[in-house]
Coordinates of C-alpha atoms in Angstrom, one line a residue:
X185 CA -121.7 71.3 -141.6
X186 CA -118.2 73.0 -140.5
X187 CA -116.3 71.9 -138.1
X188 CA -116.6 72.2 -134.6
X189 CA -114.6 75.2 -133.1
X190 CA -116.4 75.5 -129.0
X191 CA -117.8 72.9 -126.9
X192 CA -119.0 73.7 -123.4
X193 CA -120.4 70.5 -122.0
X194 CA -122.3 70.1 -118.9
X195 CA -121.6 73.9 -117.2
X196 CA -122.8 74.5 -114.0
X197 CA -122.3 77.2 -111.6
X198 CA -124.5 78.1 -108.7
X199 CA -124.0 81.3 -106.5
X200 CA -122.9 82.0 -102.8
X201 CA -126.4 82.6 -102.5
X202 CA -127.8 79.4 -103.4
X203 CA -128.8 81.2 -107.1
X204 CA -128.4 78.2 -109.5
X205 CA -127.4 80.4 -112.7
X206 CA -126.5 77.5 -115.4
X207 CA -127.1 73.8 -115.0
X208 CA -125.6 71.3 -117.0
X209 CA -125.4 73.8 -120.2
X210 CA -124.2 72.6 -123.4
X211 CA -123.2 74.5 -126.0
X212 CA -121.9 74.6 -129.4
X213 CA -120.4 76.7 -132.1
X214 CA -119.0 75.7 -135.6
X215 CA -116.3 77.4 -137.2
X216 CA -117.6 80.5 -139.6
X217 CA -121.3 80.8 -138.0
X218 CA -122.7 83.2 -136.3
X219 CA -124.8 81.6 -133.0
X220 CA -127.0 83.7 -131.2
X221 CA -127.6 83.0 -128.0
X222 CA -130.8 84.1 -126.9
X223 CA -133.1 83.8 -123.3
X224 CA -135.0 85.9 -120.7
X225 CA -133.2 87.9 -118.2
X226 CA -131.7 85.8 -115.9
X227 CA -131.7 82.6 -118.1
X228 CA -128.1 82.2 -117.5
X229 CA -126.5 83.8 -120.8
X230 CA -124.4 86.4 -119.4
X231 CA -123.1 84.0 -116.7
X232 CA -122.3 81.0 -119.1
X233 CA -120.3 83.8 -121.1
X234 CA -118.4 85.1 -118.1
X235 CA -117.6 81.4 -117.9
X236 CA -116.2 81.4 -121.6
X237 CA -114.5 84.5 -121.1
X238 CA -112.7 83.5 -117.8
X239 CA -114.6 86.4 -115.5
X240 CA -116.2 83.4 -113.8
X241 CA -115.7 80.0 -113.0
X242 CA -118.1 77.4 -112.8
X243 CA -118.6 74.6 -110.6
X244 CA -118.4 71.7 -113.3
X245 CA -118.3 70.9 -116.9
X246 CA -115.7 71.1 -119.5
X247 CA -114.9 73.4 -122.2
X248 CA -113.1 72.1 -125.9
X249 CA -111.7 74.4 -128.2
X250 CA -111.2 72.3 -131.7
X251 CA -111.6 69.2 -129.2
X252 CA -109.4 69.8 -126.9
X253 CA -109.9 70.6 -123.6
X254 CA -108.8 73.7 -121.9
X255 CA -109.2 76.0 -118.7
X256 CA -109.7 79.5 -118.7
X257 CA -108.8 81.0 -115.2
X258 CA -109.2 84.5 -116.7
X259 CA -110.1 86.8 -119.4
X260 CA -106.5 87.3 -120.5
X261 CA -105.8 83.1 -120.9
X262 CA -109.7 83.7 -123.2
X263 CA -108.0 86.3 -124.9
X264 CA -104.6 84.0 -125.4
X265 CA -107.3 81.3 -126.7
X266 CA -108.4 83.0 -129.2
X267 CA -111.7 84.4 -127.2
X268 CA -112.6 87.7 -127.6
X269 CA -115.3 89.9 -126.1
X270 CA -117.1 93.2 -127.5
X271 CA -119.0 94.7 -124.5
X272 CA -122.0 96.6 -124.7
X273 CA -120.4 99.3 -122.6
X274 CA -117.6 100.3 -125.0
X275 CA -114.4 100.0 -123.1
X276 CA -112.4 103.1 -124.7
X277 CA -110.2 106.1 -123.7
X278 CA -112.3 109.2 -125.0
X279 CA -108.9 111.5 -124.9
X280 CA -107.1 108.9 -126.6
X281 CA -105.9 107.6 -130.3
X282 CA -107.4 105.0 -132.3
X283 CA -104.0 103.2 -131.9
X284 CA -103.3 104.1 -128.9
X285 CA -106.6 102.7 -127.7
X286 CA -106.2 98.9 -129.8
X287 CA -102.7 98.3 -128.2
X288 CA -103.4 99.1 -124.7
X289 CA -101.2 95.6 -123.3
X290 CA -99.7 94.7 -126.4
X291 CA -97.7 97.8 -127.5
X292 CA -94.9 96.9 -129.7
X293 CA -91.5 98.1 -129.0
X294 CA -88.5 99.7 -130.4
X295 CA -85.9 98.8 -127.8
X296 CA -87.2 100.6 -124.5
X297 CA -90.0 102.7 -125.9
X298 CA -92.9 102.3 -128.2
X299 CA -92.7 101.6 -131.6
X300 CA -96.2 103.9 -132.7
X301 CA -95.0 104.0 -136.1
X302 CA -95.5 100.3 -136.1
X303 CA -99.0 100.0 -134.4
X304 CA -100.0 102.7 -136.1
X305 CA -99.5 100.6 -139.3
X306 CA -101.0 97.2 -137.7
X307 CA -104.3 98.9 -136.6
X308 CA -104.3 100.3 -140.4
X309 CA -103.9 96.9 -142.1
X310 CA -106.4 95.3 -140.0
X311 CA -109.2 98.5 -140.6
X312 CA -108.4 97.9 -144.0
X313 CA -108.5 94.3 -144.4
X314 CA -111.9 93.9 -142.3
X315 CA -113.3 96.8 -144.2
X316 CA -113.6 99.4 -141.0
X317 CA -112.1 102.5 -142.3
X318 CA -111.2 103.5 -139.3
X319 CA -108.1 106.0 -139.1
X320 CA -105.0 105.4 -136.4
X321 CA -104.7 108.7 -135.5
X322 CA -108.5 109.7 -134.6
X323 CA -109.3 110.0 -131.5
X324 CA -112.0 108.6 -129.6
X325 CA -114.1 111.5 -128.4
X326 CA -114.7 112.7 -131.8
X327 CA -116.0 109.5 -133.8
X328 CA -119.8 107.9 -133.5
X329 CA -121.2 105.2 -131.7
X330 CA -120.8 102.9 -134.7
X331 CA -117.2 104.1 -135.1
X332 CA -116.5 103.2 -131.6
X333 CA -118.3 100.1 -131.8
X334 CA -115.7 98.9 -135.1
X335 CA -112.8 100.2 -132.6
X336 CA -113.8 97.7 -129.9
X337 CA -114.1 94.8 -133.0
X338 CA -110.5 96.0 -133.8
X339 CA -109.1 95.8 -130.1
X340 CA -110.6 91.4 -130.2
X341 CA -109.2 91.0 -133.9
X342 CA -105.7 92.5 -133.9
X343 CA -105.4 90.5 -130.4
X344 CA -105.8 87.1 -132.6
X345 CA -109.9 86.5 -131.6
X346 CA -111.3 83.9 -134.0
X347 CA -114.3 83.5 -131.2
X348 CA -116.2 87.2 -130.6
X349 CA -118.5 86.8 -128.1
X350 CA -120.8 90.4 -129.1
X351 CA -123.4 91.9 -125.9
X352 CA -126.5 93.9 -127.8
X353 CA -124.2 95.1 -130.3
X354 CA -127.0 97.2 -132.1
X355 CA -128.5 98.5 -128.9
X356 CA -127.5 101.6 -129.5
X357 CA -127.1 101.8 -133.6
X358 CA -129.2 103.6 -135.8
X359 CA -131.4 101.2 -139.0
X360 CA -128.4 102.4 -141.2
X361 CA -125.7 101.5 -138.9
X362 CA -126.8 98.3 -137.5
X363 CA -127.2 97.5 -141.7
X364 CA -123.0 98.2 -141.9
X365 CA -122.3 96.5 -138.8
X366 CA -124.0 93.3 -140.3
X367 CA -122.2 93.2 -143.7
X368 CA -118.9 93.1 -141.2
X369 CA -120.0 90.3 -139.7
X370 CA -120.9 88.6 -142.3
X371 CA -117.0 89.1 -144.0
X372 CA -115.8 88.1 -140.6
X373 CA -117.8 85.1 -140.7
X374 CA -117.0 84.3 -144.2
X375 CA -113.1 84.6 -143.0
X376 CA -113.6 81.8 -140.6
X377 CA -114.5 83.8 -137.4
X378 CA -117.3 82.5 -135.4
X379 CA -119.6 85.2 -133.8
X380 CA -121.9 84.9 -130.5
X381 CA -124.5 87.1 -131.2
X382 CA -126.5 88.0 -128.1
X383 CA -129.7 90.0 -128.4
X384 CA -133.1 90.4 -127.7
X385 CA -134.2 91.6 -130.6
X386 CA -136.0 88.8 -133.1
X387 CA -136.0 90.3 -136.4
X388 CA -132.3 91.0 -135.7
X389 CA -131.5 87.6 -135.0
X390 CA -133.4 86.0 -137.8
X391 CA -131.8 88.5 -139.8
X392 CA -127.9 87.8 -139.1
X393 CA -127.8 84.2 -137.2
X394 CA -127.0 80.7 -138.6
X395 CA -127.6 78.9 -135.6
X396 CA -129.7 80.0 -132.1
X397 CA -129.1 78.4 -128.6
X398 CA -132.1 79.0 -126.4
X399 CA -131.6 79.2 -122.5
X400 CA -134.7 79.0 -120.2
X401 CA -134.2 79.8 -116.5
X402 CA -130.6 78.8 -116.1
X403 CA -131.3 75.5 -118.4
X404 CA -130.6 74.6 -121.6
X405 CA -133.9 74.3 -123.9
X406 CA -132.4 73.7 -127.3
X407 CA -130.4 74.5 -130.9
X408 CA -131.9 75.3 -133.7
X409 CA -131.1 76.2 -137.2
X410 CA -132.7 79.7 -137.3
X411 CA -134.4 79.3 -140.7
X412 CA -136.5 76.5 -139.2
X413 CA -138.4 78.6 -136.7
X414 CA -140.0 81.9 -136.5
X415 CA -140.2 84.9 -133.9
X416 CA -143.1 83.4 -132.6
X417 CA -141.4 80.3 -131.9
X418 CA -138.4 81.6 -130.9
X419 CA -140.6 83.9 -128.4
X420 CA -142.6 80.7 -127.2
X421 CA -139.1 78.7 -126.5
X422 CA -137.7 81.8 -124.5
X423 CA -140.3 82.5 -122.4
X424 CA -142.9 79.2 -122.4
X425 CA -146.1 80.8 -123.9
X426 CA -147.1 83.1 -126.8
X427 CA -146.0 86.5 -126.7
X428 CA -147.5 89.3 -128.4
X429 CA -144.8 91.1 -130.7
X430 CA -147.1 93.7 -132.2
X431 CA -147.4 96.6 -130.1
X432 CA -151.8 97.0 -130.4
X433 CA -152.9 100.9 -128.5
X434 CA -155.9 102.5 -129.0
X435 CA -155.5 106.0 -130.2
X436 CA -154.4 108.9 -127.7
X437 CA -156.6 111.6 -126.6
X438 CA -154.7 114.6 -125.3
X439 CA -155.3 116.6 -122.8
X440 CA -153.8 119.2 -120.5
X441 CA -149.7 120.1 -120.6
X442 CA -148.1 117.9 -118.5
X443 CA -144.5 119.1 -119.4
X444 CA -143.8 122.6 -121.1
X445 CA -139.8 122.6 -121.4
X446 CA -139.1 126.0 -122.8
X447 CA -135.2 127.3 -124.7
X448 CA -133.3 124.5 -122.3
X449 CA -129.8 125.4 -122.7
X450 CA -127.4 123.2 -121.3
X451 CA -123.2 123.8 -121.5
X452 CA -121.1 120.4 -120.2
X453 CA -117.8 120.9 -118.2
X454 CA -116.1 121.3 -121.3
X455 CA -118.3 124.7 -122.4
X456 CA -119.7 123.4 -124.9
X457 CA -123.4 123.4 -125.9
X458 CA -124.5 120.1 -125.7
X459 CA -128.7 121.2 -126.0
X460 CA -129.4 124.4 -127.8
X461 CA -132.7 126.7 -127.1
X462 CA -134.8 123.2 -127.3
X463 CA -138.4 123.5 -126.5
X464 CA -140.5 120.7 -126.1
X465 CA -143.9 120.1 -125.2
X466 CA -145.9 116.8 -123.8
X467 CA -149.9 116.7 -122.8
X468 CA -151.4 114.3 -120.5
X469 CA -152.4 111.1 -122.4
X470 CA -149.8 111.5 -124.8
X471 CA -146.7 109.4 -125.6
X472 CA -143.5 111.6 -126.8
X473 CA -140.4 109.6 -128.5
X474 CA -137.2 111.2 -128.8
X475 CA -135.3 109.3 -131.5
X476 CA -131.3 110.3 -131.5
X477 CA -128.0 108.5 -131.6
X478 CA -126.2 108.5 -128.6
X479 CA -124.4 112.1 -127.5
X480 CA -126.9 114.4 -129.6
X481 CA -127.9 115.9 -126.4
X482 CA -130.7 113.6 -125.3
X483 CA -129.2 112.2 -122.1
X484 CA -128.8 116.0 -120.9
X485 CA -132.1 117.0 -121.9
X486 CA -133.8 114.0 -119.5
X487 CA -131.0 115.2 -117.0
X488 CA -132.2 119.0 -116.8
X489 CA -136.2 118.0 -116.8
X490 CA -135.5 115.4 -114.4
X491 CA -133.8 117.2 -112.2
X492 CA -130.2 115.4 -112.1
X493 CA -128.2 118.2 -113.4
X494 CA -128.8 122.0 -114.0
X495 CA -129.6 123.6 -117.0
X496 CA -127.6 126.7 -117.9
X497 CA -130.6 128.4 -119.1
X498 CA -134.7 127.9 -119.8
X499 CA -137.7 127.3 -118.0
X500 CA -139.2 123.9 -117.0
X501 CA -142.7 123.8 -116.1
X502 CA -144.7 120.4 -114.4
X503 CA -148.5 120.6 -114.2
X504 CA -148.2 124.5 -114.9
X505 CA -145.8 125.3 -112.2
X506 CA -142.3 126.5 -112.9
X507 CA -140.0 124.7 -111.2
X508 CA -136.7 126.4 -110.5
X509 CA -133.5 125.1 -111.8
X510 CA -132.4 124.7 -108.1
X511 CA -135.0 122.1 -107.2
X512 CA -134.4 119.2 -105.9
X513 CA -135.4 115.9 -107.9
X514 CA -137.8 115.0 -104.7
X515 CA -139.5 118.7 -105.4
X516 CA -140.8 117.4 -109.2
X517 CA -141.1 114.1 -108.1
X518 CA -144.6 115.6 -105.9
X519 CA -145.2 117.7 -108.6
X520 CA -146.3 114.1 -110.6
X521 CA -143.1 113.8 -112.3
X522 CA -141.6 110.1 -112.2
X523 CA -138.3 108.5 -114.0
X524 CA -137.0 105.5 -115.0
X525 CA -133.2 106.6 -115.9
X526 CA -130.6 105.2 -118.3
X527 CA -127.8 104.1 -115.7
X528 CA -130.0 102.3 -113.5
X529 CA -126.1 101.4 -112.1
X530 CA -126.1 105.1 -110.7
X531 CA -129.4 106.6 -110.6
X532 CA -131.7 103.7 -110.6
X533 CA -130.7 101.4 -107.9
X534 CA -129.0 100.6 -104.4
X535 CA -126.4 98.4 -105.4
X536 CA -126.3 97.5 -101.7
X537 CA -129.7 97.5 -100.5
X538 CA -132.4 94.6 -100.6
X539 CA -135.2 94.3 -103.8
X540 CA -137.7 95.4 -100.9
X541 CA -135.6 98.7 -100.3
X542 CA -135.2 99.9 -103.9
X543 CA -138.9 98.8 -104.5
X544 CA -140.4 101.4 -101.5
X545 CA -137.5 104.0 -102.1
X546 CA -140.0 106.8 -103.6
X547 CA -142.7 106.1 -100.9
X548 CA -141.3 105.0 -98.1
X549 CA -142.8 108.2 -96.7
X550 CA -146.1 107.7 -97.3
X551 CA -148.8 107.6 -94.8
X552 CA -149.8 104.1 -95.6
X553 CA -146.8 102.8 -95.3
X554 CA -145.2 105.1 -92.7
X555 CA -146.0 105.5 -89.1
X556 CA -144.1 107.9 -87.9
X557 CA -142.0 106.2 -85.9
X558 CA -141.3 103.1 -87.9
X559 CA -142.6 101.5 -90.9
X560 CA -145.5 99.3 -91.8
X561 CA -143.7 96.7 -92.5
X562 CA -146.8 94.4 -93.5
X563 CA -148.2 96.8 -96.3
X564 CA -144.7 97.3 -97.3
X565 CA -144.0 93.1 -97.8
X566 CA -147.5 93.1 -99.5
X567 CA -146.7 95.6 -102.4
X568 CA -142.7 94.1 -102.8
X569 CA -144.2 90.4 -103.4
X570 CA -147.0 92.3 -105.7
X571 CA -144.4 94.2 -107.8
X572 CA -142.3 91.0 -107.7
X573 CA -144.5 88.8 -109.2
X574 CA -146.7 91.3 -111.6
X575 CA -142.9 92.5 -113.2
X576 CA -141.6 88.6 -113.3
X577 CA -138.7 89.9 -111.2
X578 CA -136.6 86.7 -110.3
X579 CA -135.4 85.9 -107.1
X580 CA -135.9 83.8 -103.8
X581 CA -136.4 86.2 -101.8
X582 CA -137.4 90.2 -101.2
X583 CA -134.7 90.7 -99.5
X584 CA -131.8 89.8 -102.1
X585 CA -129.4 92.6 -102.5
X586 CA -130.3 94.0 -105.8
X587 CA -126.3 93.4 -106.9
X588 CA -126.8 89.6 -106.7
X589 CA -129.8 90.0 -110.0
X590 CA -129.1 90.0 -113.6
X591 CA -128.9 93.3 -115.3
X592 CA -132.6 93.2 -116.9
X593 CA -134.0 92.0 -113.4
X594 CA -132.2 95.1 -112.0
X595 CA -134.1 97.1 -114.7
X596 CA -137.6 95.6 -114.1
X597 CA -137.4 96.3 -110.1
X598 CA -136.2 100.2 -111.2
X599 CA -139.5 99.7 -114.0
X600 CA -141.4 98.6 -111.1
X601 CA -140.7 101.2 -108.7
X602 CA -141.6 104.3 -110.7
X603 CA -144.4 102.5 -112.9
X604 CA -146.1 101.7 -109.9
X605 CA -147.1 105.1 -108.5
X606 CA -149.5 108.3 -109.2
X607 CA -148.4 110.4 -111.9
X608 CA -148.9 113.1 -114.0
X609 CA -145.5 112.7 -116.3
X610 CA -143.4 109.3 -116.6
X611 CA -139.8 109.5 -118.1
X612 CA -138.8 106.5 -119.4
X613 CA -135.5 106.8 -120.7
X614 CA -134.3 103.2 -122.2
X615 CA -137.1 101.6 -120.3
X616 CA -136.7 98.0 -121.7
X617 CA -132.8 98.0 -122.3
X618 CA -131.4 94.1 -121.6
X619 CA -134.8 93.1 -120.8
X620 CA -136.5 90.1 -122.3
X621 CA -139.5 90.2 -124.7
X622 CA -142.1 89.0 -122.5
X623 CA -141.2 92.0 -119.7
X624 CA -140.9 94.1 -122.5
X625 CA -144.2 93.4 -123.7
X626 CA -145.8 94.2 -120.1
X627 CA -143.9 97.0 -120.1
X628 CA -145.2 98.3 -123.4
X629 CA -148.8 97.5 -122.2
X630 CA -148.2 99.3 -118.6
X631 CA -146.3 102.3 -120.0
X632 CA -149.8 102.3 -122.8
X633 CA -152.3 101.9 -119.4
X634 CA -150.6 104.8 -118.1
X635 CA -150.8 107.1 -120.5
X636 CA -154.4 106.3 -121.0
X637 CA -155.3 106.9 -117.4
X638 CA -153.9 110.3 -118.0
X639 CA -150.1 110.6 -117.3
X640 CA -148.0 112.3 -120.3
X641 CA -145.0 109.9 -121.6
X642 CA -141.9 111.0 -122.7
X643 CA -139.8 107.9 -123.9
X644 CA -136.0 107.8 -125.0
X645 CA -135.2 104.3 -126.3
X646 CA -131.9 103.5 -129.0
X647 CA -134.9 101.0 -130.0
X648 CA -136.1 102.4 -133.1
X649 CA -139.1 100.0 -133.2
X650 CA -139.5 100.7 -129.9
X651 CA -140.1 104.3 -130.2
X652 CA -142.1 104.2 -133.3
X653 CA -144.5 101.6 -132.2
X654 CA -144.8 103.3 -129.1
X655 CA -145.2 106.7 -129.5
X656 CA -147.8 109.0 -130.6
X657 CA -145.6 111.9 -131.2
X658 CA -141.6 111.7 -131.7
X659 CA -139.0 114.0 -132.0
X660 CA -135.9 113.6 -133.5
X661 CA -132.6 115.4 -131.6
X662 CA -129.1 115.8 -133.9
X663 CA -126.4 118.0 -132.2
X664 CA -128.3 119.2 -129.5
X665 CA -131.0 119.8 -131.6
X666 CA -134.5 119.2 -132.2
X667 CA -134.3 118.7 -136.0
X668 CA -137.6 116.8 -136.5
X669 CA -141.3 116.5 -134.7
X670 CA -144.2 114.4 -136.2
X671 CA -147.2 114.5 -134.4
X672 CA -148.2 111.0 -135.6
X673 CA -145.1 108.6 -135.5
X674 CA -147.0 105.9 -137.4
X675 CA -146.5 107.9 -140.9
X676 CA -142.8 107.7 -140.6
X677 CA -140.5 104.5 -141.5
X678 CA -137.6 102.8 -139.8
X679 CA -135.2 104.2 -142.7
X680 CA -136.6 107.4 -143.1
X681 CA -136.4 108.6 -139.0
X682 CA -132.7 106.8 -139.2
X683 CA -132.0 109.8 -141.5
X684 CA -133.1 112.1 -139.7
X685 CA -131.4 110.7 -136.6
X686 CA -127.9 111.0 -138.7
X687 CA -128.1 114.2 -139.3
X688 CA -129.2 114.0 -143.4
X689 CA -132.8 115.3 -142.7
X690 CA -134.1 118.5 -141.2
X691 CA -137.1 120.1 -140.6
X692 CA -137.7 124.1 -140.4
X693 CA -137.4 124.8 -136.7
X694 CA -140.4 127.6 -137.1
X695 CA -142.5 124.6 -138.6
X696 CA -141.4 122.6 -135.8
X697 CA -142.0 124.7 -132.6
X698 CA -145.9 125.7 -134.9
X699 CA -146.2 121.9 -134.7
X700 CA -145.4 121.7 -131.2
X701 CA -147.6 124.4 -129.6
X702 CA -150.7 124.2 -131.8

């Protein structure tokens, strides 16, 4: 056993609203381990980590670094601690340096100005010696998600972190890259950093962890060494009853063309071409994936068949009927077309507005819930406490500003709203992101329901088991790209779609758009 480096005894912190978020936590992490620290959504991790971190307080309990006791008012006394934090967000300036970016706040000097020369050769020696190879001098904007993701490591280490607290730090990594960003971990545990690994994905976690906390509904349920139990058990502590992993669908039966997205073009503010002549095509009954790392032109593809931005070029047609680059997102939305978006922060959600408001946002209009001149307010508190309780959303009351939830209950009121309507084409774009495997699992089953009650599926998820289990079809985007389509995602592997997603496979786009339209 090593010795111990954390102890948080007894936390407890309870909201301005009454929201109980840990009570009496305890937990523990030895020197050179890495701990995951695993629960449903709103269990209380992020909150007891914000409590670590020194972005929130708590109400009681103590916290020991090598057994002695300490206070952390803020993130910058964590960070003087020896607490570090990678965020799932990246926290980077695009237009800036490596360098430039790790010594934000800690720039060393020559007299009055910067000595660059100097942290230039700092951020080299600690690439090198934690294996990175990451340059100095590149910038930001032109390196990958795992290349950013090593930056952000960089930025806790050179600061002196022997505690790295990491958020989903594969979310958004391909098979190859999440396989790299392990064997780091692993030297930096071997070094005598400890690592809290937070995740909801199971394999991962048996894959990585030494240790796993489990957190149920703001309590603490238990430790465990993670060789001693498997995903099932891990599953059954998290959620309280069995959970099925395995995604089980019958096979699809197409029908008619829901979506027929024909040479989308789209240029970004900076002129470049971020989706090239891409042409796409999804039926009714049928579940498309899109497998890409993050920035291959996926995000503006969603954005220009949703409706959210323009395309520069190309022709989108729902149910048969063209709709005009100029429409408005409401104008596909009665055309069938319905979408749960990435950044449920900007396009999913009123940060300000009650569950019950977000809930009837895309039907508020409705006969059978509008009047005419007011709302019928007793259907509209039947359905909220419906799609409360069939989506597990946790709260006290309908009326809770959807600001006061945990991220993944934010996501399953946005899943709720937009699954919970007649369609003829569902986006789902990251649809189970920070949520935990229980709502993920009803999700899966809803989004399966759906399709086979007729709606076409197009899914983006940076979950590659996700995708694959879940799709009948897939296509595979690399620089703006459609480089790959398989009409039947079961024949394809983890490893071999992870080359395709980096760029190291391509098919013949004349195959491809043959495939696509046969």
């Amino acid at each position: 056993m090593n010795d111990v480096l954390l102890r948080m005894d007894n936390i407890t912190k309870v909201y301005p609203n009454g929201v109980v978020a840990n009570q009496n936590i305890s937990f523990t992490t030895e020197e050179g381990e890495i701990h995951a620290l695993m629960g449903e959504n709103g269990a209380g991790k992020s909150t007891l980590m914000k409590i670590l971190f020194g972005s929130e307080q708590a109400e009681s309990g103590e916290i020991y670094l090598r057994g002695e006791k300490v206070t952390i008012d803020s993130p910058l006394t964590a960070i003087k601690l020896g607490i570090g934090m990678v965020h799932q967000h990246f926290m980077l300036v695009d237009n800036l340096t490596v360098t430039e970016n790790v010594i934000l706040g800690m720039e060393p000097k020559k007299g009055q100005f910067i000595d660059l020369s100097e942290a230039e050769r700092q951020v080299q020696e600690a690439s090198d010696k934690y294996g990175f190879d990451i340059g100095p001098n590149m910038k930001i904007m032109d390196m990958s998600v795992s290349q950013k993701q090593k930056v952000e490591i960089l930025k806790v280490l050179i600061r002196g972190a022997k505690i790295l607290i990491m958020d989903e730090p594969t979310a958004v990594l391909t098979p190859q890259e999440t396989e790299e960003l392990f064997v780091q971990l692993n030297q930096l545990r071997d070094s005598g950093h400890s690592i809290i690994f937070i995740s909801h994905k199971l394999k991962e976690i048996k894959s990585i962890c030494d240790r796993i906390t489990i957190m149920r509904q703001g309590k603490y349920v238990g430790v465990y060494n993670v060789n001693d139990v498997t995903t099932d058990d891990i599953s059954r502590l998290m959620i309280g009853r069995d959970v099925v992993s395995k995604i089980d669908k019958p096979k699809a039966t197409p029908l008619e063309t829901a979506l027929d997205a024909r040479n989308i073009i789209v240029i970004n503010d900076e002129g470049k071409s971020v989706v090239k002549d891409v042409s796409l095509r999804i039926r009714e009954g049928e579940i498309m994936g899109i497998a890409a790392i993050e920035g291959n032109g996926q995000r503006e593809l969603i954005d220009a068949i949703t409706g959210l931005h323009k395309q520069n070029s190309g022709d989108i047609y729902i149910n048969g009927e063209l709709s005009m680059s100029n429409n408005p997102t409401k104008d596909r939305r009665n055309r069938g077309l319905v979408h749960i978006p990435e950044d449920r922060l900007t396009y999913g959600a009123m940060l300000e507005e009650s569950i019950l408001d977000n809930l009837i946002a895309n039907r508020y209009d409705l006969p059978e819930f509008n009047r005419g001149i007011s709302l019928d307010m007793k259907q509209i508190n039947t359905l909220t406490d419906t799609l409360i309780k069939e989506f597990q959303i946790k709260t006290d009351s309908p009326l809770t500003p959807i600001k006061m939830l945990s991220g993944g209950n934010m996501q399953k009121v946005v899943a709720a709203r937009e699954m919970s309507v007649e369609m003829s084409l569902l986006v789902a774009d990251q649809p189970t992101r920070g949520i935990d495997v229980g709502t993920a699992a009803f999700i899966h089953e809803t989004i399966i329901k759906l399709r086979d009650t007729g709606a076409g599926v197009l899914l983006s998820s940076a979950d590659i088991n996700e995708v694959l289990e879940l799709s009948d079809s897939l296509i595979v985007m690399y620089d703006g790209e459609i480089t790959g389509f398989f009409v039947d995602s079961s024949e394809l592997s983890e490893e071999e779609l992870g080359l395709y997603m980096l760029g190291l496979k391509q098919m013949d786009p004349e195959q491809i758009a043959r495939d696509m339209y046969a």
